[in-house]
mmCIF file of C-alpha atoms and ligand atoms in Angstrom:
data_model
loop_
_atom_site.group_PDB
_atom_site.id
_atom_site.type_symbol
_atom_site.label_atom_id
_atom_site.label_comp_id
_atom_site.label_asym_id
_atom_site.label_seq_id
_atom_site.Cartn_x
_atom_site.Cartn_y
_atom_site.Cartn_z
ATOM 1 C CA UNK Q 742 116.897 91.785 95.899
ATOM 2 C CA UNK Q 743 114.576 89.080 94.841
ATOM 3 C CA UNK Q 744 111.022 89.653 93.621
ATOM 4 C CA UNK Q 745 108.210 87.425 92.999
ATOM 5 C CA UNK Q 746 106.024 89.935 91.024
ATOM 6 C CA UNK Q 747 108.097 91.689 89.008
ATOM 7 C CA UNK Q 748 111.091 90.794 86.993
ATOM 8 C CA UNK Q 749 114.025 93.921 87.253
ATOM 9 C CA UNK Q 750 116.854 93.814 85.309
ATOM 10 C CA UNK Q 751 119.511 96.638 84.441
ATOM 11 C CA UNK Q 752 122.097 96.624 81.292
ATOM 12 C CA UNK Q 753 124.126 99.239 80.229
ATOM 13 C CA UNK Q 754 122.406 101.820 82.328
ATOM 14 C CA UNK Q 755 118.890 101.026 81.683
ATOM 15 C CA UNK Q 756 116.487 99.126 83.731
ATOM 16 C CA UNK Q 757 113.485 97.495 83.055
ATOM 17 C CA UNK Q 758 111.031 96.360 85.487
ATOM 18 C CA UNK Q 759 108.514 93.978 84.215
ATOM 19 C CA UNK Q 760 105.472 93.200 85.636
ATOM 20 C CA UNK Q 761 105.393 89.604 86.235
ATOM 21 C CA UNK Q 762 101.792 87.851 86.911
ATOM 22 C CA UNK Q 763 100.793 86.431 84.031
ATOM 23 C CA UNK Q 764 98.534 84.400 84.634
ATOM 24 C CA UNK Q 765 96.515 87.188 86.371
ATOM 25 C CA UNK Q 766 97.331 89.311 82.993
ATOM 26 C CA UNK Q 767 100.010 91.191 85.051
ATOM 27 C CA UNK Q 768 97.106 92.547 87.538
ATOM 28 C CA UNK Q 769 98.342 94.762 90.443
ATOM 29 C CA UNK Q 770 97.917 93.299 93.964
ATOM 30 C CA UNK Q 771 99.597 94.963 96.947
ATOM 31 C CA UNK Q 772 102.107 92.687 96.867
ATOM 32 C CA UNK Q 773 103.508 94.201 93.497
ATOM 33 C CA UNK Q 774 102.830 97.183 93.996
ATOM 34 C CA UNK Q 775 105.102 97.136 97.115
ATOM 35 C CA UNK Q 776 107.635 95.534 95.006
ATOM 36 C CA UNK Q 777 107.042 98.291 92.640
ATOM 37 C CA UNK Q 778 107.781 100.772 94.871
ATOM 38 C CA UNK Q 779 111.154 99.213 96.405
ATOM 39 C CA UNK Q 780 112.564 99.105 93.178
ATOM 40 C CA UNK Q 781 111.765 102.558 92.149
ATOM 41 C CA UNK Q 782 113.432 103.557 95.250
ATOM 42 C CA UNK Q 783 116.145 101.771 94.069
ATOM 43 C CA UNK Q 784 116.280 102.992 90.940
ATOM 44 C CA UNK Q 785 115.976 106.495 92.122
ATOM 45 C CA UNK Q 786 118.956 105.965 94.311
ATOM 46 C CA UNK Q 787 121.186 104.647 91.497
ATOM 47 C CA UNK Q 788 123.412 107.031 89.954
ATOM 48 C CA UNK Q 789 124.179 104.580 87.060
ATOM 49 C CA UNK Q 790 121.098 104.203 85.395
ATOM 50 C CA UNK Q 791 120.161 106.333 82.876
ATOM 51 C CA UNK Q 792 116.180 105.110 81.751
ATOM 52 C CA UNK Q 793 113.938 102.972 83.132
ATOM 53 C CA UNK Q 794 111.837 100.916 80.734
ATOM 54 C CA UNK Q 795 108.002 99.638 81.983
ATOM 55 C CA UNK Q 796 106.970 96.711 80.659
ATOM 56 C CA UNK Q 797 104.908 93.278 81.195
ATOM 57 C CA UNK Q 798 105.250 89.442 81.136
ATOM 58 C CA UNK Q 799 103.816 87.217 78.272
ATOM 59 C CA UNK Q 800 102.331 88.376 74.900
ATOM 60 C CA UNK Q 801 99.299 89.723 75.890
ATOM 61 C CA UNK Q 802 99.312 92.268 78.705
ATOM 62 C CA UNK Q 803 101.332 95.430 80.146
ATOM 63 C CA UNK Q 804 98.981 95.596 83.350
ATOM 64 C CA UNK Q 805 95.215 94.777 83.352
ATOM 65 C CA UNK Q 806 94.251 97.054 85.887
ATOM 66 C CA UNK Q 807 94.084 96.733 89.546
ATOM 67 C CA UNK Q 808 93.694 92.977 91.004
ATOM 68 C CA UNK Q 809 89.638 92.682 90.895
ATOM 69 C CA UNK Q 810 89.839 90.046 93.722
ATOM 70 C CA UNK Q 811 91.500 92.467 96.080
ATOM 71 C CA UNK Q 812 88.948 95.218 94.610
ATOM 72 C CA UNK Q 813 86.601 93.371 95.808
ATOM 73 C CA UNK Q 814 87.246 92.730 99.556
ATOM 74 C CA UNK Q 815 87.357 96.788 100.464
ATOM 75 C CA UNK Q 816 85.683 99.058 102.048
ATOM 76 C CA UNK Q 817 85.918 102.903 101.911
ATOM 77 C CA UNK Q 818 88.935 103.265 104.138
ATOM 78 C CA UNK Q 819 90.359 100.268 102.353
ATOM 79 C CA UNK Q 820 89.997 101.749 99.015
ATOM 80 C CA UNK Q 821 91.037 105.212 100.387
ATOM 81 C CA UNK Q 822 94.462 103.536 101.556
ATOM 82 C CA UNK Q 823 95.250 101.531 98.262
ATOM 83 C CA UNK Q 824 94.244 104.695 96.013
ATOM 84 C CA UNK Q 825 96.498 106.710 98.492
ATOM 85 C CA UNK Q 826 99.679 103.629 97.839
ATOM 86 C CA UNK Q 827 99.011 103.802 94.238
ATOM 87 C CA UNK Q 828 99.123 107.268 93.764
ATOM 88 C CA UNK Q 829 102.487 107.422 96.086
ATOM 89 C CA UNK Q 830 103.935 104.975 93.678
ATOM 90 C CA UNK Q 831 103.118 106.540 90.471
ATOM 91 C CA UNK Q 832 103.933 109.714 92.157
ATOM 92 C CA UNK Q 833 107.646 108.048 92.614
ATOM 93 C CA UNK Q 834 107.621 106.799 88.862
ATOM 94 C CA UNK Q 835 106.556 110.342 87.214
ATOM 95 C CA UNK Q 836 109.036 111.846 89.752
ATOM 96 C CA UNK Q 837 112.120 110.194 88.748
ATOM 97 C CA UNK Q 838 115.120 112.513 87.375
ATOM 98 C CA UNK Q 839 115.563 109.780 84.425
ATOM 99 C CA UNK Q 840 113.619 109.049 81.330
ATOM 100 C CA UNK Q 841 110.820 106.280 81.936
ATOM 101 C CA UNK Q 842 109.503 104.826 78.802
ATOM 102 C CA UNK Q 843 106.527 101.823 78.777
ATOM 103 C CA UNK Q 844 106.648 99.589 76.455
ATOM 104 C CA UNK Q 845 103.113 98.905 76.086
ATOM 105 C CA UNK Q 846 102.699 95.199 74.712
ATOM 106 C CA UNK Q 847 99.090 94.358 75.179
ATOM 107 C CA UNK Q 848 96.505 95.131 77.130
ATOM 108 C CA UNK Q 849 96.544 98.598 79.450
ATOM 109 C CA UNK Q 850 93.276 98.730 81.037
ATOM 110 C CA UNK Q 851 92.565 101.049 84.309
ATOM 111 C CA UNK Q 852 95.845 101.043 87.243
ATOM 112 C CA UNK Q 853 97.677 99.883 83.617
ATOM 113 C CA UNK Q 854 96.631 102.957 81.603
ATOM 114 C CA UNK Q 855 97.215 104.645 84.767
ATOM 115 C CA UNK Q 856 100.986 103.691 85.420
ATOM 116 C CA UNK Q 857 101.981 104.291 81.117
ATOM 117 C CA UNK Q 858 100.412 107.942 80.759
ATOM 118 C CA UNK Q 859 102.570 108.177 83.945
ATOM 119 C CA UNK Q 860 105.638 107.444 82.056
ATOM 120 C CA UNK Q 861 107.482 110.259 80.292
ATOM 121 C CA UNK Q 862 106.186 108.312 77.080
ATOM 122 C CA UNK Q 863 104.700 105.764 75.327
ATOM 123 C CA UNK Q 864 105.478 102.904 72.661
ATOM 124 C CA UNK Q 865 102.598 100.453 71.950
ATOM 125 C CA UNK Q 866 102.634 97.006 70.276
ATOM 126 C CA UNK Q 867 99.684 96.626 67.893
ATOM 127 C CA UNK Q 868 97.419 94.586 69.844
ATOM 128 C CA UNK Q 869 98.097 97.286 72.626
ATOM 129 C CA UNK Q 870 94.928 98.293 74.021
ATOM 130 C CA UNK Q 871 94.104 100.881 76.624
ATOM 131 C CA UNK Q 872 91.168 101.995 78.186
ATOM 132 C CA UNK Q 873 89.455 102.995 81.606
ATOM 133 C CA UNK Q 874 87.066 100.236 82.462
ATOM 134 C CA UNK Q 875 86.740 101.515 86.383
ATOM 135 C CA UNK Q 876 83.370 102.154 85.268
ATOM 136 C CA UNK Q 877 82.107 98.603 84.640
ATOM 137 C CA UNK Q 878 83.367 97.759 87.811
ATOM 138 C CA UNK Q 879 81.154 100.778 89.830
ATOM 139 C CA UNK Q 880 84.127 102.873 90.264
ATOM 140 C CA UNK Q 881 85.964 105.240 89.092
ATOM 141 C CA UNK Q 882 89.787 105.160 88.500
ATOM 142 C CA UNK Q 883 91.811 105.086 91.647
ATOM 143 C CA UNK Q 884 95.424 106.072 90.647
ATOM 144 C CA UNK Q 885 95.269 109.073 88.172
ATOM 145 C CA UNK Q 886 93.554 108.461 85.619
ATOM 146 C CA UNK Q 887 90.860 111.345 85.634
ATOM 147 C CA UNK Q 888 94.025 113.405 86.593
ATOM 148 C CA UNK Q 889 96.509 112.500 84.519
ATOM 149 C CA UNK Q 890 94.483 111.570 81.125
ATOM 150 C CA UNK Q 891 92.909 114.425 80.418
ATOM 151 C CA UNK Q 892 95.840 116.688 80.505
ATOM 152 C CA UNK Q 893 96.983 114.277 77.779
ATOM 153 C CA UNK Q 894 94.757 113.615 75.765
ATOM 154 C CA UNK Q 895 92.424 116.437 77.043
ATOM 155 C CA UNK Q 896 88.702 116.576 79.219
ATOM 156 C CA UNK Q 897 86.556 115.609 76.306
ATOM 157 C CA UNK Q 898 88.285 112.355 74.722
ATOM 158 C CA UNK Q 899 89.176 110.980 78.402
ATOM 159 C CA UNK Q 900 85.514 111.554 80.005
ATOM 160 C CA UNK Q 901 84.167 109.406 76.649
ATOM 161 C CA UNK Q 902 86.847 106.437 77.985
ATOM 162 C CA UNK Q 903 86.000 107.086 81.882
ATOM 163 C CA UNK Q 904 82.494 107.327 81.324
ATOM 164 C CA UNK Q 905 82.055 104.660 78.931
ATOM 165 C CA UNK Q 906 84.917 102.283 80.068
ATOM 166 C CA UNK Q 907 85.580 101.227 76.408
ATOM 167 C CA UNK Q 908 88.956 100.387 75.199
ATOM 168 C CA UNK Q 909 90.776 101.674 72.400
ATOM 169 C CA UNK Q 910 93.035 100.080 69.929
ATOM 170 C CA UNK Q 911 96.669 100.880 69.401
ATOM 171 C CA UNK Q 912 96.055 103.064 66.653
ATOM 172 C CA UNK Q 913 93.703 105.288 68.319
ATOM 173 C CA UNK Q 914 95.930 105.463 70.284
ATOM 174 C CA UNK Q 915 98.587 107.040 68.352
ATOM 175 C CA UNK Q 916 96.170 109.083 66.704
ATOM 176 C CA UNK Q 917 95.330 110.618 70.332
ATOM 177 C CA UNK Q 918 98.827 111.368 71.007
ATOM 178 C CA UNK Q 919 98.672 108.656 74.200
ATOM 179 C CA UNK Q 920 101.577 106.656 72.653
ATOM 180 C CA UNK Q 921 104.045 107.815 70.510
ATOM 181 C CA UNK Q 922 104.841 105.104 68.394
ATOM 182 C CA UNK Q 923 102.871 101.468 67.309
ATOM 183 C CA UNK Q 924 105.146 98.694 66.508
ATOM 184 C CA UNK Q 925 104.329 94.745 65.786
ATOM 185 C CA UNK Q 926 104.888 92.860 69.179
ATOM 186 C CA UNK Q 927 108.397 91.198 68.245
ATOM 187 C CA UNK Q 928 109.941 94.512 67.579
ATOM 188 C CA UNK Q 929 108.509 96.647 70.353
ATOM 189 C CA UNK Q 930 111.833 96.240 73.038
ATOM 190 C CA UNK Q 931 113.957 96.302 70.394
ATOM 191 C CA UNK Q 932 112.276 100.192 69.107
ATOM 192 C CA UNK Q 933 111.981 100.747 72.896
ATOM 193 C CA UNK Q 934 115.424 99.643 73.402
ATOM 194 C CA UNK Q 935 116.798 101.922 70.770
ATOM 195 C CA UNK Q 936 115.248 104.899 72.196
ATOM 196 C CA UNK Q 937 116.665 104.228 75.444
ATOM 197 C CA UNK Q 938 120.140 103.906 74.478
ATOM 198 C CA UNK Q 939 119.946 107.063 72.376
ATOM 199 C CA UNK Q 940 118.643 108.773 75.606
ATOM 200 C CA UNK Q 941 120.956 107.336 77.754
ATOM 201 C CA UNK Q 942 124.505 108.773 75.702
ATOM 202 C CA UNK Q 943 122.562 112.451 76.691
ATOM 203 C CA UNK Q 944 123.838 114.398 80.000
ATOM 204 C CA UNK Q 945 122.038 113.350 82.979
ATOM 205 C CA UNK Q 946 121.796 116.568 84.214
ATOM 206 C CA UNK Q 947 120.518 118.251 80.845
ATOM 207 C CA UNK Q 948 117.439 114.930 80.640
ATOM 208 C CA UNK Q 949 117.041 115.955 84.416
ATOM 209 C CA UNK Q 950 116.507 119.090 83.560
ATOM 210 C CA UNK Q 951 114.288 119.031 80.682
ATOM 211 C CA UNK Q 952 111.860 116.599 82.799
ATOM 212 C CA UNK Q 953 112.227 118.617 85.603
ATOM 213 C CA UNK Q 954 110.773 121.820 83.369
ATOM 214 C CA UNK Q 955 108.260 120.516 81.285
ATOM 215 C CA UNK Q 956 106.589 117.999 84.097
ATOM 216 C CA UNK Q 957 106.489 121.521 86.350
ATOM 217 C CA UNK Q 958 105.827 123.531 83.918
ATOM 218 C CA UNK Q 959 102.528 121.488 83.066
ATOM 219 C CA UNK Q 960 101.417 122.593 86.579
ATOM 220 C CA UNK Q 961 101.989 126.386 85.966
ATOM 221 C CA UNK Q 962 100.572 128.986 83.628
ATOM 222 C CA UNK Q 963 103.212 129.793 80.819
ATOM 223 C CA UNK Q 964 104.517 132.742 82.286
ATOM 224 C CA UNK Q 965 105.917 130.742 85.177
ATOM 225 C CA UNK Q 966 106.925 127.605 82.876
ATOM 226 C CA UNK Q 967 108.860 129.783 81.334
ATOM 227 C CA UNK Q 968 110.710 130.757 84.038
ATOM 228 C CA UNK Q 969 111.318 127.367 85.582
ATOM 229 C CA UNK Q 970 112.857 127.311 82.080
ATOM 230 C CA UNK Q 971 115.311 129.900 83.149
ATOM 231 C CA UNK Q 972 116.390 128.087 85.735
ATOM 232 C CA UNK Q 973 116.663 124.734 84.194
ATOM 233 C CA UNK Q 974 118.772 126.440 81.109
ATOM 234 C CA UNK Q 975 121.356 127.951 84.053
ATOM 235 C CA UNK Q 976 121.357 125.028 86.288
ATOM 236 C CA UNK Q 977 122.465 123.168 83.230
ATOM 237 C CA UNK Q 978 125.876 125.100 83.625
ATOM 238 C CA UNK Q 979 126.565 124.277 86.877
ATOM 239 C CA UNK Q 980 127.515 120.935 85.591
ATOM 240 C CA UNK Q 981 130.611 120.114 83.233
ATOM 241 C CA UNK Q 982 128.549 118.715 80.677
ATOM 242 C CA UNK Q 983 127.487 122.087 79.415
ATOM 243 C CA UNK Q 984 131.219 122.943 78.473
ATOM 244 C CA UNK Q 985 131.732 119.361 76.928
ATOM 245 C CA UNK Q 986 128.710 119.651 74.475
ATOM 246 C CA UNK Q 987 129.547 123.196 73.345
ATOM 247 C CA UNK Q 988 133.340 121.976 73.213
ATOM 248 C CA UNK Q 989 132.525 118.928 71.496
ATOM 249 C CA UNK Q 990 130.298 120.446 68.794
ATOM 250 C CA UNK Q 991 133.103 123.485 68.079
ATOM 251 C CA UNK Q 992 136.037 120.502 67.726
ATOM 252 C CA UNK Q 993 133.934 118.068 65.665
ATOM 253 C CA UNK Q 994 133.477 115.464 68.348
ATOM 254 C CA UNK Q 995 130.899 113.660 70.014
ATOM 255 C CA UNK Q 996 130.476 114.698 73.394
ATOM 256 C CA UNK Q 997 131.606 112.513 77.029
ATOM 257 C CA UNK Q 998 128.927 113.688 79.314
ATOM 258 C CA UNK Q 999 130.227 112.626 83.224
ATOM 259 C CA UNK Q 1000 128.302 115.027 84.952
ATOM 260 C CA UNK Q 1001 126.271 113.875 88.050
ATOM 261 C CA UNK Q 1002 123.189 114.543 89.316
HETATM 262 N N1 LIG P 2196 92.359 91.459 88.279
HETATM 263 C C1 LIG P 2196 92.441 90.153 88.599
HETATM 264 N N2 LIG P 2196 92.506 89.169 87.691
HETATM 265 C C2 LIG P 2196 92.472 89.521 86.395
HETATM 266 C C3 LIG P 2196 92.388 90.862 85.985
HETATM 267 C C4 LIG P 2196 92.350 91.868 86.996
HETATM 268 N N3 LIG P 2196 92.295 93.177 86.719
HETATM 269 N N4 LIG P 2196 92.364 90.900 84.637
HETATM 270 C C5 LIG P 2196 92.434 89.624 84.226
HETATM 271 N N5 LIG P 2196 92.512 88.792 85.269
HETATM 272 C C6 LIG P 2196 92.602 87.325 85.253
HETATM 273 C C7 LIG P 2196 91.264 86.689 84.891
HETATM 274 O O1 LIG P 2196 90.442 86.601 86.035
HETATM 275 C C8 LIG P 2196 91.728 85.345 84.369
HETATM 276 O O2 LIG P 2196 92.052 84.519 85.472
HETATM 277 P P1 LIG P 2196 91.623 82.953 85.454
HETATM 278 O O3 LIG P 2196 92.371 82.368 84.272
HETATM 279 O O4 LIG P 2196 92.101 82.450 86.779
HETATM 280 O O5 LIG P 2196 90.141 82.915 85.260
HETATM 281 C C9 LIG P 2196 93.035 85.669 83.673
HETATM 282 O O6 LIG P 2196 93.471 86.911 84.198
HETATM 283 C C10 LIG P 2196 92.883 85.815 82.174
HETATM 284 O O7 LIG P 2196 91.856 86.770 81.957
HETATM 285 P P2 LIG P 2196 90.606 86.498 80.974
HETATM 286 O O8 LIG P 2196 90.309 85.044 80.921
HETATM 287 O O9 LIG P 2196 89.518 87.423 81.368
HETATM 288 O O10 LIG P 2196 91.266 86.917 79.564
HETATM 289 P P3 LIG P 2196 90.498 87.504 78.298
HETATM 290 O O11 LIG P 2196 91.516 87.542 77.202
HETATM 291 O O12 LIG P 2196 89.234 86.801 78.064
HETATM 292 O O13 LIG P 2196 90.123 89.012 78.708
HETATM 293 C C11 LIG P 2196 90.553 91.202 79.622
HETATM 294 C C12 LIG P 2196 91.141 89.941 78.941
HETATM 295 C C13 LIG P 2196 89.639 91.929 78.639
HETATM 296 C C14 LIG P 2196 91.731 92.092 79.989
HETATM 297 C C15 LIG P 2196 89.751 90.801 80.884
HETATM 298 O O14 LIG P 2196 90.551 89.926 81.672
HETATM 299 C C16 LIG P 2196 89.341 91.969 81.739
HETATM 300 O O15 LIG P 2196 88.405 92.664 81.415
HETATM 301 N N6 LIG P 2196 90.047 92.169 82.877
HETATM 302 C C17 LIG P 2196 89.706 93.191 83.830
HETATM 303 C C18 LIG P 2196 90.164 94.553 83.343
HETATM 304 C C19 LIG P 2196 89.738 95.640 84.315
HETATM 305 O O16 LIG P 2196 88.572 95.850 84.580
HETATM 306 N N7 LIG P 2196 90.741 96.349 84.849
HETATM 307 C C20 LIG P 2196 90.503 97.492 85.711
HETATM 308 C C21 LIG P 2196 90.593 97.094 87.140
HETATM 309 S S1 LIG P 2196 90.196 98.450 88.206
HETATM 310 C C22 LIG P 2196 91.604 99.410 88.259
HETATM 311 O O17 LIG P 2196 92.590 99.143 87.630
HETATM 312 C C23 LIG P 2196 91.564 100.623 89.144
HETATM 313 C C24 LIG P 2196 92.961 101.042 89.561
HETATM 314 C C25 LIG P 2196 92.906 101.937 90.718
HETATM 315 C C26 LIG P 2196 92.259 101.291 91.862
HETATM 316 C C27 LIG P 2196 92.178 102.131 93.050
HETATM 317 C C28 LIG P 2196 91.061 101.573 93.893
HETATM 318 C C29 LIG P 2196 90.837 102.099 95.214
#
């Protein structure tokens, strides 16, 4: 399928979509984001690959934000119906039964920010920056970010970026546990890269799994996390690539995982 707003590639099992508007710092319009989705359907449909990596064109941005010039032409309903596609789409991203990792390399501001704390985590370049600049704009953010921020980085630290719209530096960052690694630009894919292809020689079922129960389990008080632990743990067994670990570890081998999802 051919895109004109994002570039989507897959070797080896991994895909990476990157978002691909430059000259607009990678902004999201509806025309990307309906590209966005497509290929997540895609993606979710494809047995084969094993992580999705999140990333965006040029050296200086990941996604800056939503596209202001499309902001700019709504009206309530308008707005209500392009915070409802957004959220549908990173609903679809977080939802995915692989692991999706951005590779953060530049800036992150507002729908950007938004779509990486939706990944399962975070690697940042250093001139990564993130922040929530709805504010500045006389909004507030529109695809998760009161949501899905402060159960990261909790209430406090994410109503100080909402409320002031201020971004943050790469280090900060890291020090706020919103990515998990900083890395100079030219070696971010190849860290991101690395991680992917260490993820991707695990059991589908058992990384399906584990998202599966600590996503849910956020959602839940601990006594029910727990138990959609349970379940994970025994639904792990219903697929061969519980036997082949175990085996594999008693002989001295590394493990074939084959099971499907
Ligand atoms: N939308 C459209 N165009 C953009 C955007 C954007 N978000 N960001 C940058 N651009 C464009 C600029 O207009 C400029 O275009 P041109 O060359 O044609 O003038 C080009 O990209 C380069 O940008 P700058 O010249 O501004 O580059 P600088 O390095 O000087 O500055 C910044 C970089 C700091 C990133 C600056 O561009 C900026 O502040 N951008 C806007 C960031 C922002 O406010 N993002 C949040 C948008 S709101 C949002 O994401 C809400 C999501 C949910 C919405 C739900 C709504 C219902």
């Amino acid at each position: 399928m051919a895109y004109e707003n994002i570039l989507y590639d897959v070797k080896d099992g991994i895909a990476t979509i990157t978002f691909n508007r430059p000259k607009a710092l990678n902004a999201l319009n509806g025309a990307l984001l309906a590209e966005l989705g497509e290929a997540l359907d895609g993606i979710a449909a494809d047995e084969n690959i094993r992580v999705l990596i999140l990333t965006g064109a040029g050296e200086k941005s990941f996604v800056a934000g939503a596209d202001i010039s499309e902001l700019a032409t709504f009206d309530s309903l308008k707005a209500k119906a392009f915070a409802a596609k957004g959220h549908a789409i990173i609903g679809k991203l977080q939802s995915l039964p692989i692991a999706v990792i951005a590779a953060v390399n530049g800036f992150a501001l507002g729908g950007g920010t938004e779509i990486a704390i939706a990944c399962d985590f975070i690697y940042a370049s250093e001139n990564a920056k993130f922040g929530q600049p709805e504010i500045n704009l006389g909004v507030v953010p529109g695809f998760g970010g009161t949501q899905r921020l402060p159960r990261l980085i909790g209430a406090n630290m994410a109503k100080e970026l909402i409320f002031t719209g201020k971004m943050i530096e790469a280090d900060e960052a890291l020090q706020l546990g919103l990515a998990n690694k900083v890395v100079p630009p030219e070696g971010l894919m190849d860290e991101v890269l690395n991680t992917a292809g260490v993820i991707a020689s695990k059991g589908k079922v058992s990384l399906r799994a584990a998202k599966q129960a600590v996503n849910n389990g956020l959602d839940v008080d601990l006594a029910n996390g727990c138990r959609l632990e349970i379940d994970a743990f025994s639904l792990c067994y219903a697929s061969p690539d519980a036997r082949e670990g175990t085996s594999a570890f008693l002989e001295k081998r590394q493990p074939e995982f084959k099971g499907s999802l």
